[in-house]
XYZ file of C-alpha atoms in Angstrom:
187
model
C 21.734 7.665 4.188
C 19.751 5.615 2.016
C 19.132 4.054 -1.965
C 15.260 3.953 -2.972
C 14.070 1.619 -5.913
C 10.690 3.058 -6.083
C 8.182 0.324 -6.755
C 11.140 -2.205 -8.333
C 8.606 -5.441 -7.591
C 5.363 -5.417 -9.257
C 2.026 -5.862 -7.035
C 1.578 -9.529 -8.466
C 5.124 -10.842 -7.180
C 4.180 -8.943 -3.770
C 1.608 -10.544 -3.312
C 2.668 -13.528 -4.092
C 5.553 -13.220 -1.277
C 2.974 -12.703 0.775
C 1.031 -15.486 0.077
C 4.089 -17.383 0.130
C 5.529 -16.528 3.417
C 1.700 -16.880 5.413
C 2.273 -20.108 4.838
C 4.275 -20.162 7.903
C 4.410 -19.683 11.789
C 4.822 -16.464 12.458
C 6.606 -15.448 15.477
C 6.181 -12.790 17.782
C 9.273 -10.501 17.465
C 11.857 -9.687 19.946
C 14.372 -7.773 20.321
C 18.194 -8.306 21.794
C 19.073 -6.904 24.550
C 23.122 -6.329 25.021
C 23.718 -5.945 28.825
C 21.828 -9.761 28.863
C 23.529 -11.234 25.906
C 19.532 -12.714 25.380
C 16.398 -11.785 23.394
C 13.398 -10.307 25.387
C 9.951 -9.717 24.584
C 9.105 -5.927 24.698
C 6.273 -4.474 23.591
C 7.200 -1.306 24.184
C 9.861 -1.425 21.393
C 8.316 -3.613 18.806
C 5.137 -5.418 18.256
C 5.345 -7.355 15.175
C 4.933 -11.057 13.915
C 8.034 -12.168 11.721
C 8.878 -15.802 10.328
C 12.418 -15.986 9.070
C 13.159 -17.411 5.270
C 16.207 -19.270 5.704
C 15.686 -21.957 3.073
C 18.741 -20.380 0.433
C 17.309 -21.681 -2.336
C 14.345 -19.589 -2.316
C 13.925 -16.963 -5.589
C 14.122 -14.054 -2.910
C 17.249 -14.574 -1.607
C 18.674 -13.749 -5.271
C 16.028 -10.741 -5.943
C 17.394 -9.187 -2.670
C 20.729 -9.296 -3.251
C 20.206 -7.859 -6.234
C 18.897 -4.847 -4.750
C 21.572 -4.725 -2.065
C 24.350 -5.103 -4.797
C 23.601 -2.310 -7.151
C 22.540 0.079 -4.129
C 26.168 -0.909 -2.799
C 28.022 0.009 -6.128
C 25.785 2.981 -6.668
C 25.684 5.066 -3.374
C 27.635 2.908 -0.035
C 30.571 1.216 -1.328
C 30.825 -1.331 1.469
C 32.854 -4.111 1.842
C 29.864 -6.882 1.621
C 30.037 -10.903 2.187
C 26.960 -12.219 2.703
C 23.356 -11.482 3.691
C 21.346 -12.749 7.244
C 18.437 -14.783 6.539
C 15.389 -12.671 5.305
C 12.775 -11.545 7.678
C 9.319 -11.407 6.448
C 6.973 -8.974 8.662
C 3.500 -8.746 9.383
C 2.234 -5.571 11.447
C -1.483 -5.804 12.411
C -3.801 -3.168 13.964
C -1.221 -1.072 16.758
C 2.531 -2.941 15.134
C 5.265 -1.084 15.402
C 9.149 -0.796 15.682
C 10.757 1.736 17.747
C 13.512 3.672 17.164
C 16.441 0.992 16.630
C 19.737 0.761 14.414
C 19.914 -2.635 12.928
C 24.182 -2.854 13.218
C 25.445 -4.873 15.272
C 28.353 -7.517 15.650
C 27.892 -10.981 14.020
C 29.012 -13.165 17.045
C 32.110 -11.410 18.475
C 33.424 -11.666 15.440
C 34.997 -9.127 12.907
C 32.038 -8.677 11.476
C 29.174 -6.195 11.542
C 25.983 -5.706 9.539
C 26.476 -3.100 7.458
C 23.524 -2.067 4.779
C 19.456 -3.091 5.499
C 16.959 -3.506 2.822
C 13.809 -3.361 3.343
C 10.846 -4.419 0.697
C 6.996 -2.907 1.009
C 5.279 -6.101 0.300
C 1.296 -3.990 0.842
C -0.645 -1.800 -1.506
C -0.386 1.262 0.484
C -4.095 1.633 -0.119
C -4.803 -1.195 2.391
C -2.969 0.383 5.651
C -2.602 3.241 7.530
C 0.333 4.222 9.706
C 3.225 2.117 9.148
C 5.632 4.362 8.046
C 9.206 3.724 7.583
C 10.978 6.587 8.784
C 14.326 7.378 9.259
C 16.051 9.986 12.317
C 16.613 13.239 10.287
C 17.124 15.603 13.260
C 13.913 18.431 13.174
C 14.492 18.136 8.915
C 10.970 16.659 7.223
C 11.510 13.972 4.806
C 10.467 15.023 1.041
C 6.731 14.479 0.488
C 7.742 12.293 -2.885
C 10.611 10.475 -0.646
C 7.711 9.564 2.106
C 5.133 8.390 -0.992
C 7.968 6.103 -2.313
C 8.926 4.722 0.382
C 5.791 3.484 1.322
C 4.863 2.800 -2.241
C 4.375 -1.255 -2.944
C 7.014 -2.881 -4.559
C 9.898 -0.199 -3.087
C 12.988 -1.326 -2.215
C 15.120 0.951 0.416
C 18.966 -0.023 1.414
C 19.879 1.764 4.451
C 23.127 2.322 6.262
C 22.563 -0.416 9.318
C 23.711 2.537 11.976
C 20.591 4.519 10.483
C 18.401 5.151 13.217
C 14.661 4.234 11.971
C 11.692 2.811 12.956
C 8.131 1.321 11.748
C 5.346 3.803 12.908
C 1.971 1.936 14.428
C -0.242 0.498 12.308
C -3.587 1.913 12.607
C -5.543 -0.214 10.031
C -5.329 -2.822 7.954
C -1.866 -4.761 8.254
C 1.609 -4.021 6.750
C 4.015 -6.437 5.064
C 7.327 -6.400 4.812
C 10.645 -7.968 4.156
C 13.375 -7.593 5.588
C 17.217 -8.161 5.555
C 20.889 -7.439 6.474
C 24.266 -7.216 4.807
C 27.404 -8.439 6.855
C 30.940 -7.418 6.214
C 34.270 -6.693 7.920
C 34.021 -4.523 11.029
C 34.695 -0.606 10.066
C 38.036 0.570 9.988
């Protein structure tokens, strides 16, 4: 289940994000495995460079939660209390995600992520592959779904226990950003 703003950010604040956020060290990505309690390197699940924006004053953290607000009222209805840090991503030539879900518990604590946004930073033009997709069983997505959500500027909030996953990259490179909603474990 998911809430598309098709192209909500204009191309010039895009790329300005992007701009913004190369101006850092990006990281390879990893991802966490459970039965080790530890983060692990795996290219065969993901093979992306990330750099997390954890500075809170920063005019995205505000634009986000926007977004993750009004997709809340409109379509989930979750009980919400904050967001994670944003994650801005950079998939070059072969990046990719795997099949994931992005809930999980918040430190063996009561609380789980509960809605992901994610924001197409790249003019669609400049890319292939890439796709955000999410597990529909043998169903095709809507050809007019699949253009906006790769559209520049879109903005999709997804259930967290959604499984999805970022197709390779073929060409060109794919930005992205990020984040996660955390709220009181399900009842």
């Amino acid at each position: 289940m998911f809430y598309v703003f098709p192209r909500a950010i204009v191309p010039d604040v895009c790329e300005r994000i992007i701009k913004d956020c190369q101006q850092n060290i990006l990281k390879k990505a990893t991802v966490y495995d459970y039965d080790k309690a530890s983060s692990l390197d795996d290219p065969e699940i993901r093979k992306t460079s990330i750099h997390f924006i954890t500075d809170k004053e920063n005019k995205i953290n505000n634009l986000v939660w926007g977004f993750l607000r009004e997709a809340n009222k409109i379509q989930f209805n979750y009980d919400l209390e904050y967001f994670q840090p944003i994650q801005f991503g950079e998939y070059k030539n072969g990046g990719f995600y795997g099949w994931h879900q992005d809930q999980s518990n918040i430190d063996s604590s009561n609380e789980i992520r509960k809605l992901s946004l994610t924001l197409v930073l790249s003019d669609p033009d400049t890319f292939e592959g890439g796709e955000l997709q999410f597990y529909n069983g043998d169903r095709p997505m809507e050809d007019k779904v699949k253009n906006d959500i790769r559209s520049q500027g879109t903005v999709i909030v997804f259930d967290s226990r959604d499984w999805h996953r970022i197709t390779p990259v073929n060409k060109g490179v794919r930005y992205s950003i990020v984040c996660w909603t955390v709220g009181p474990n399900f009842k």
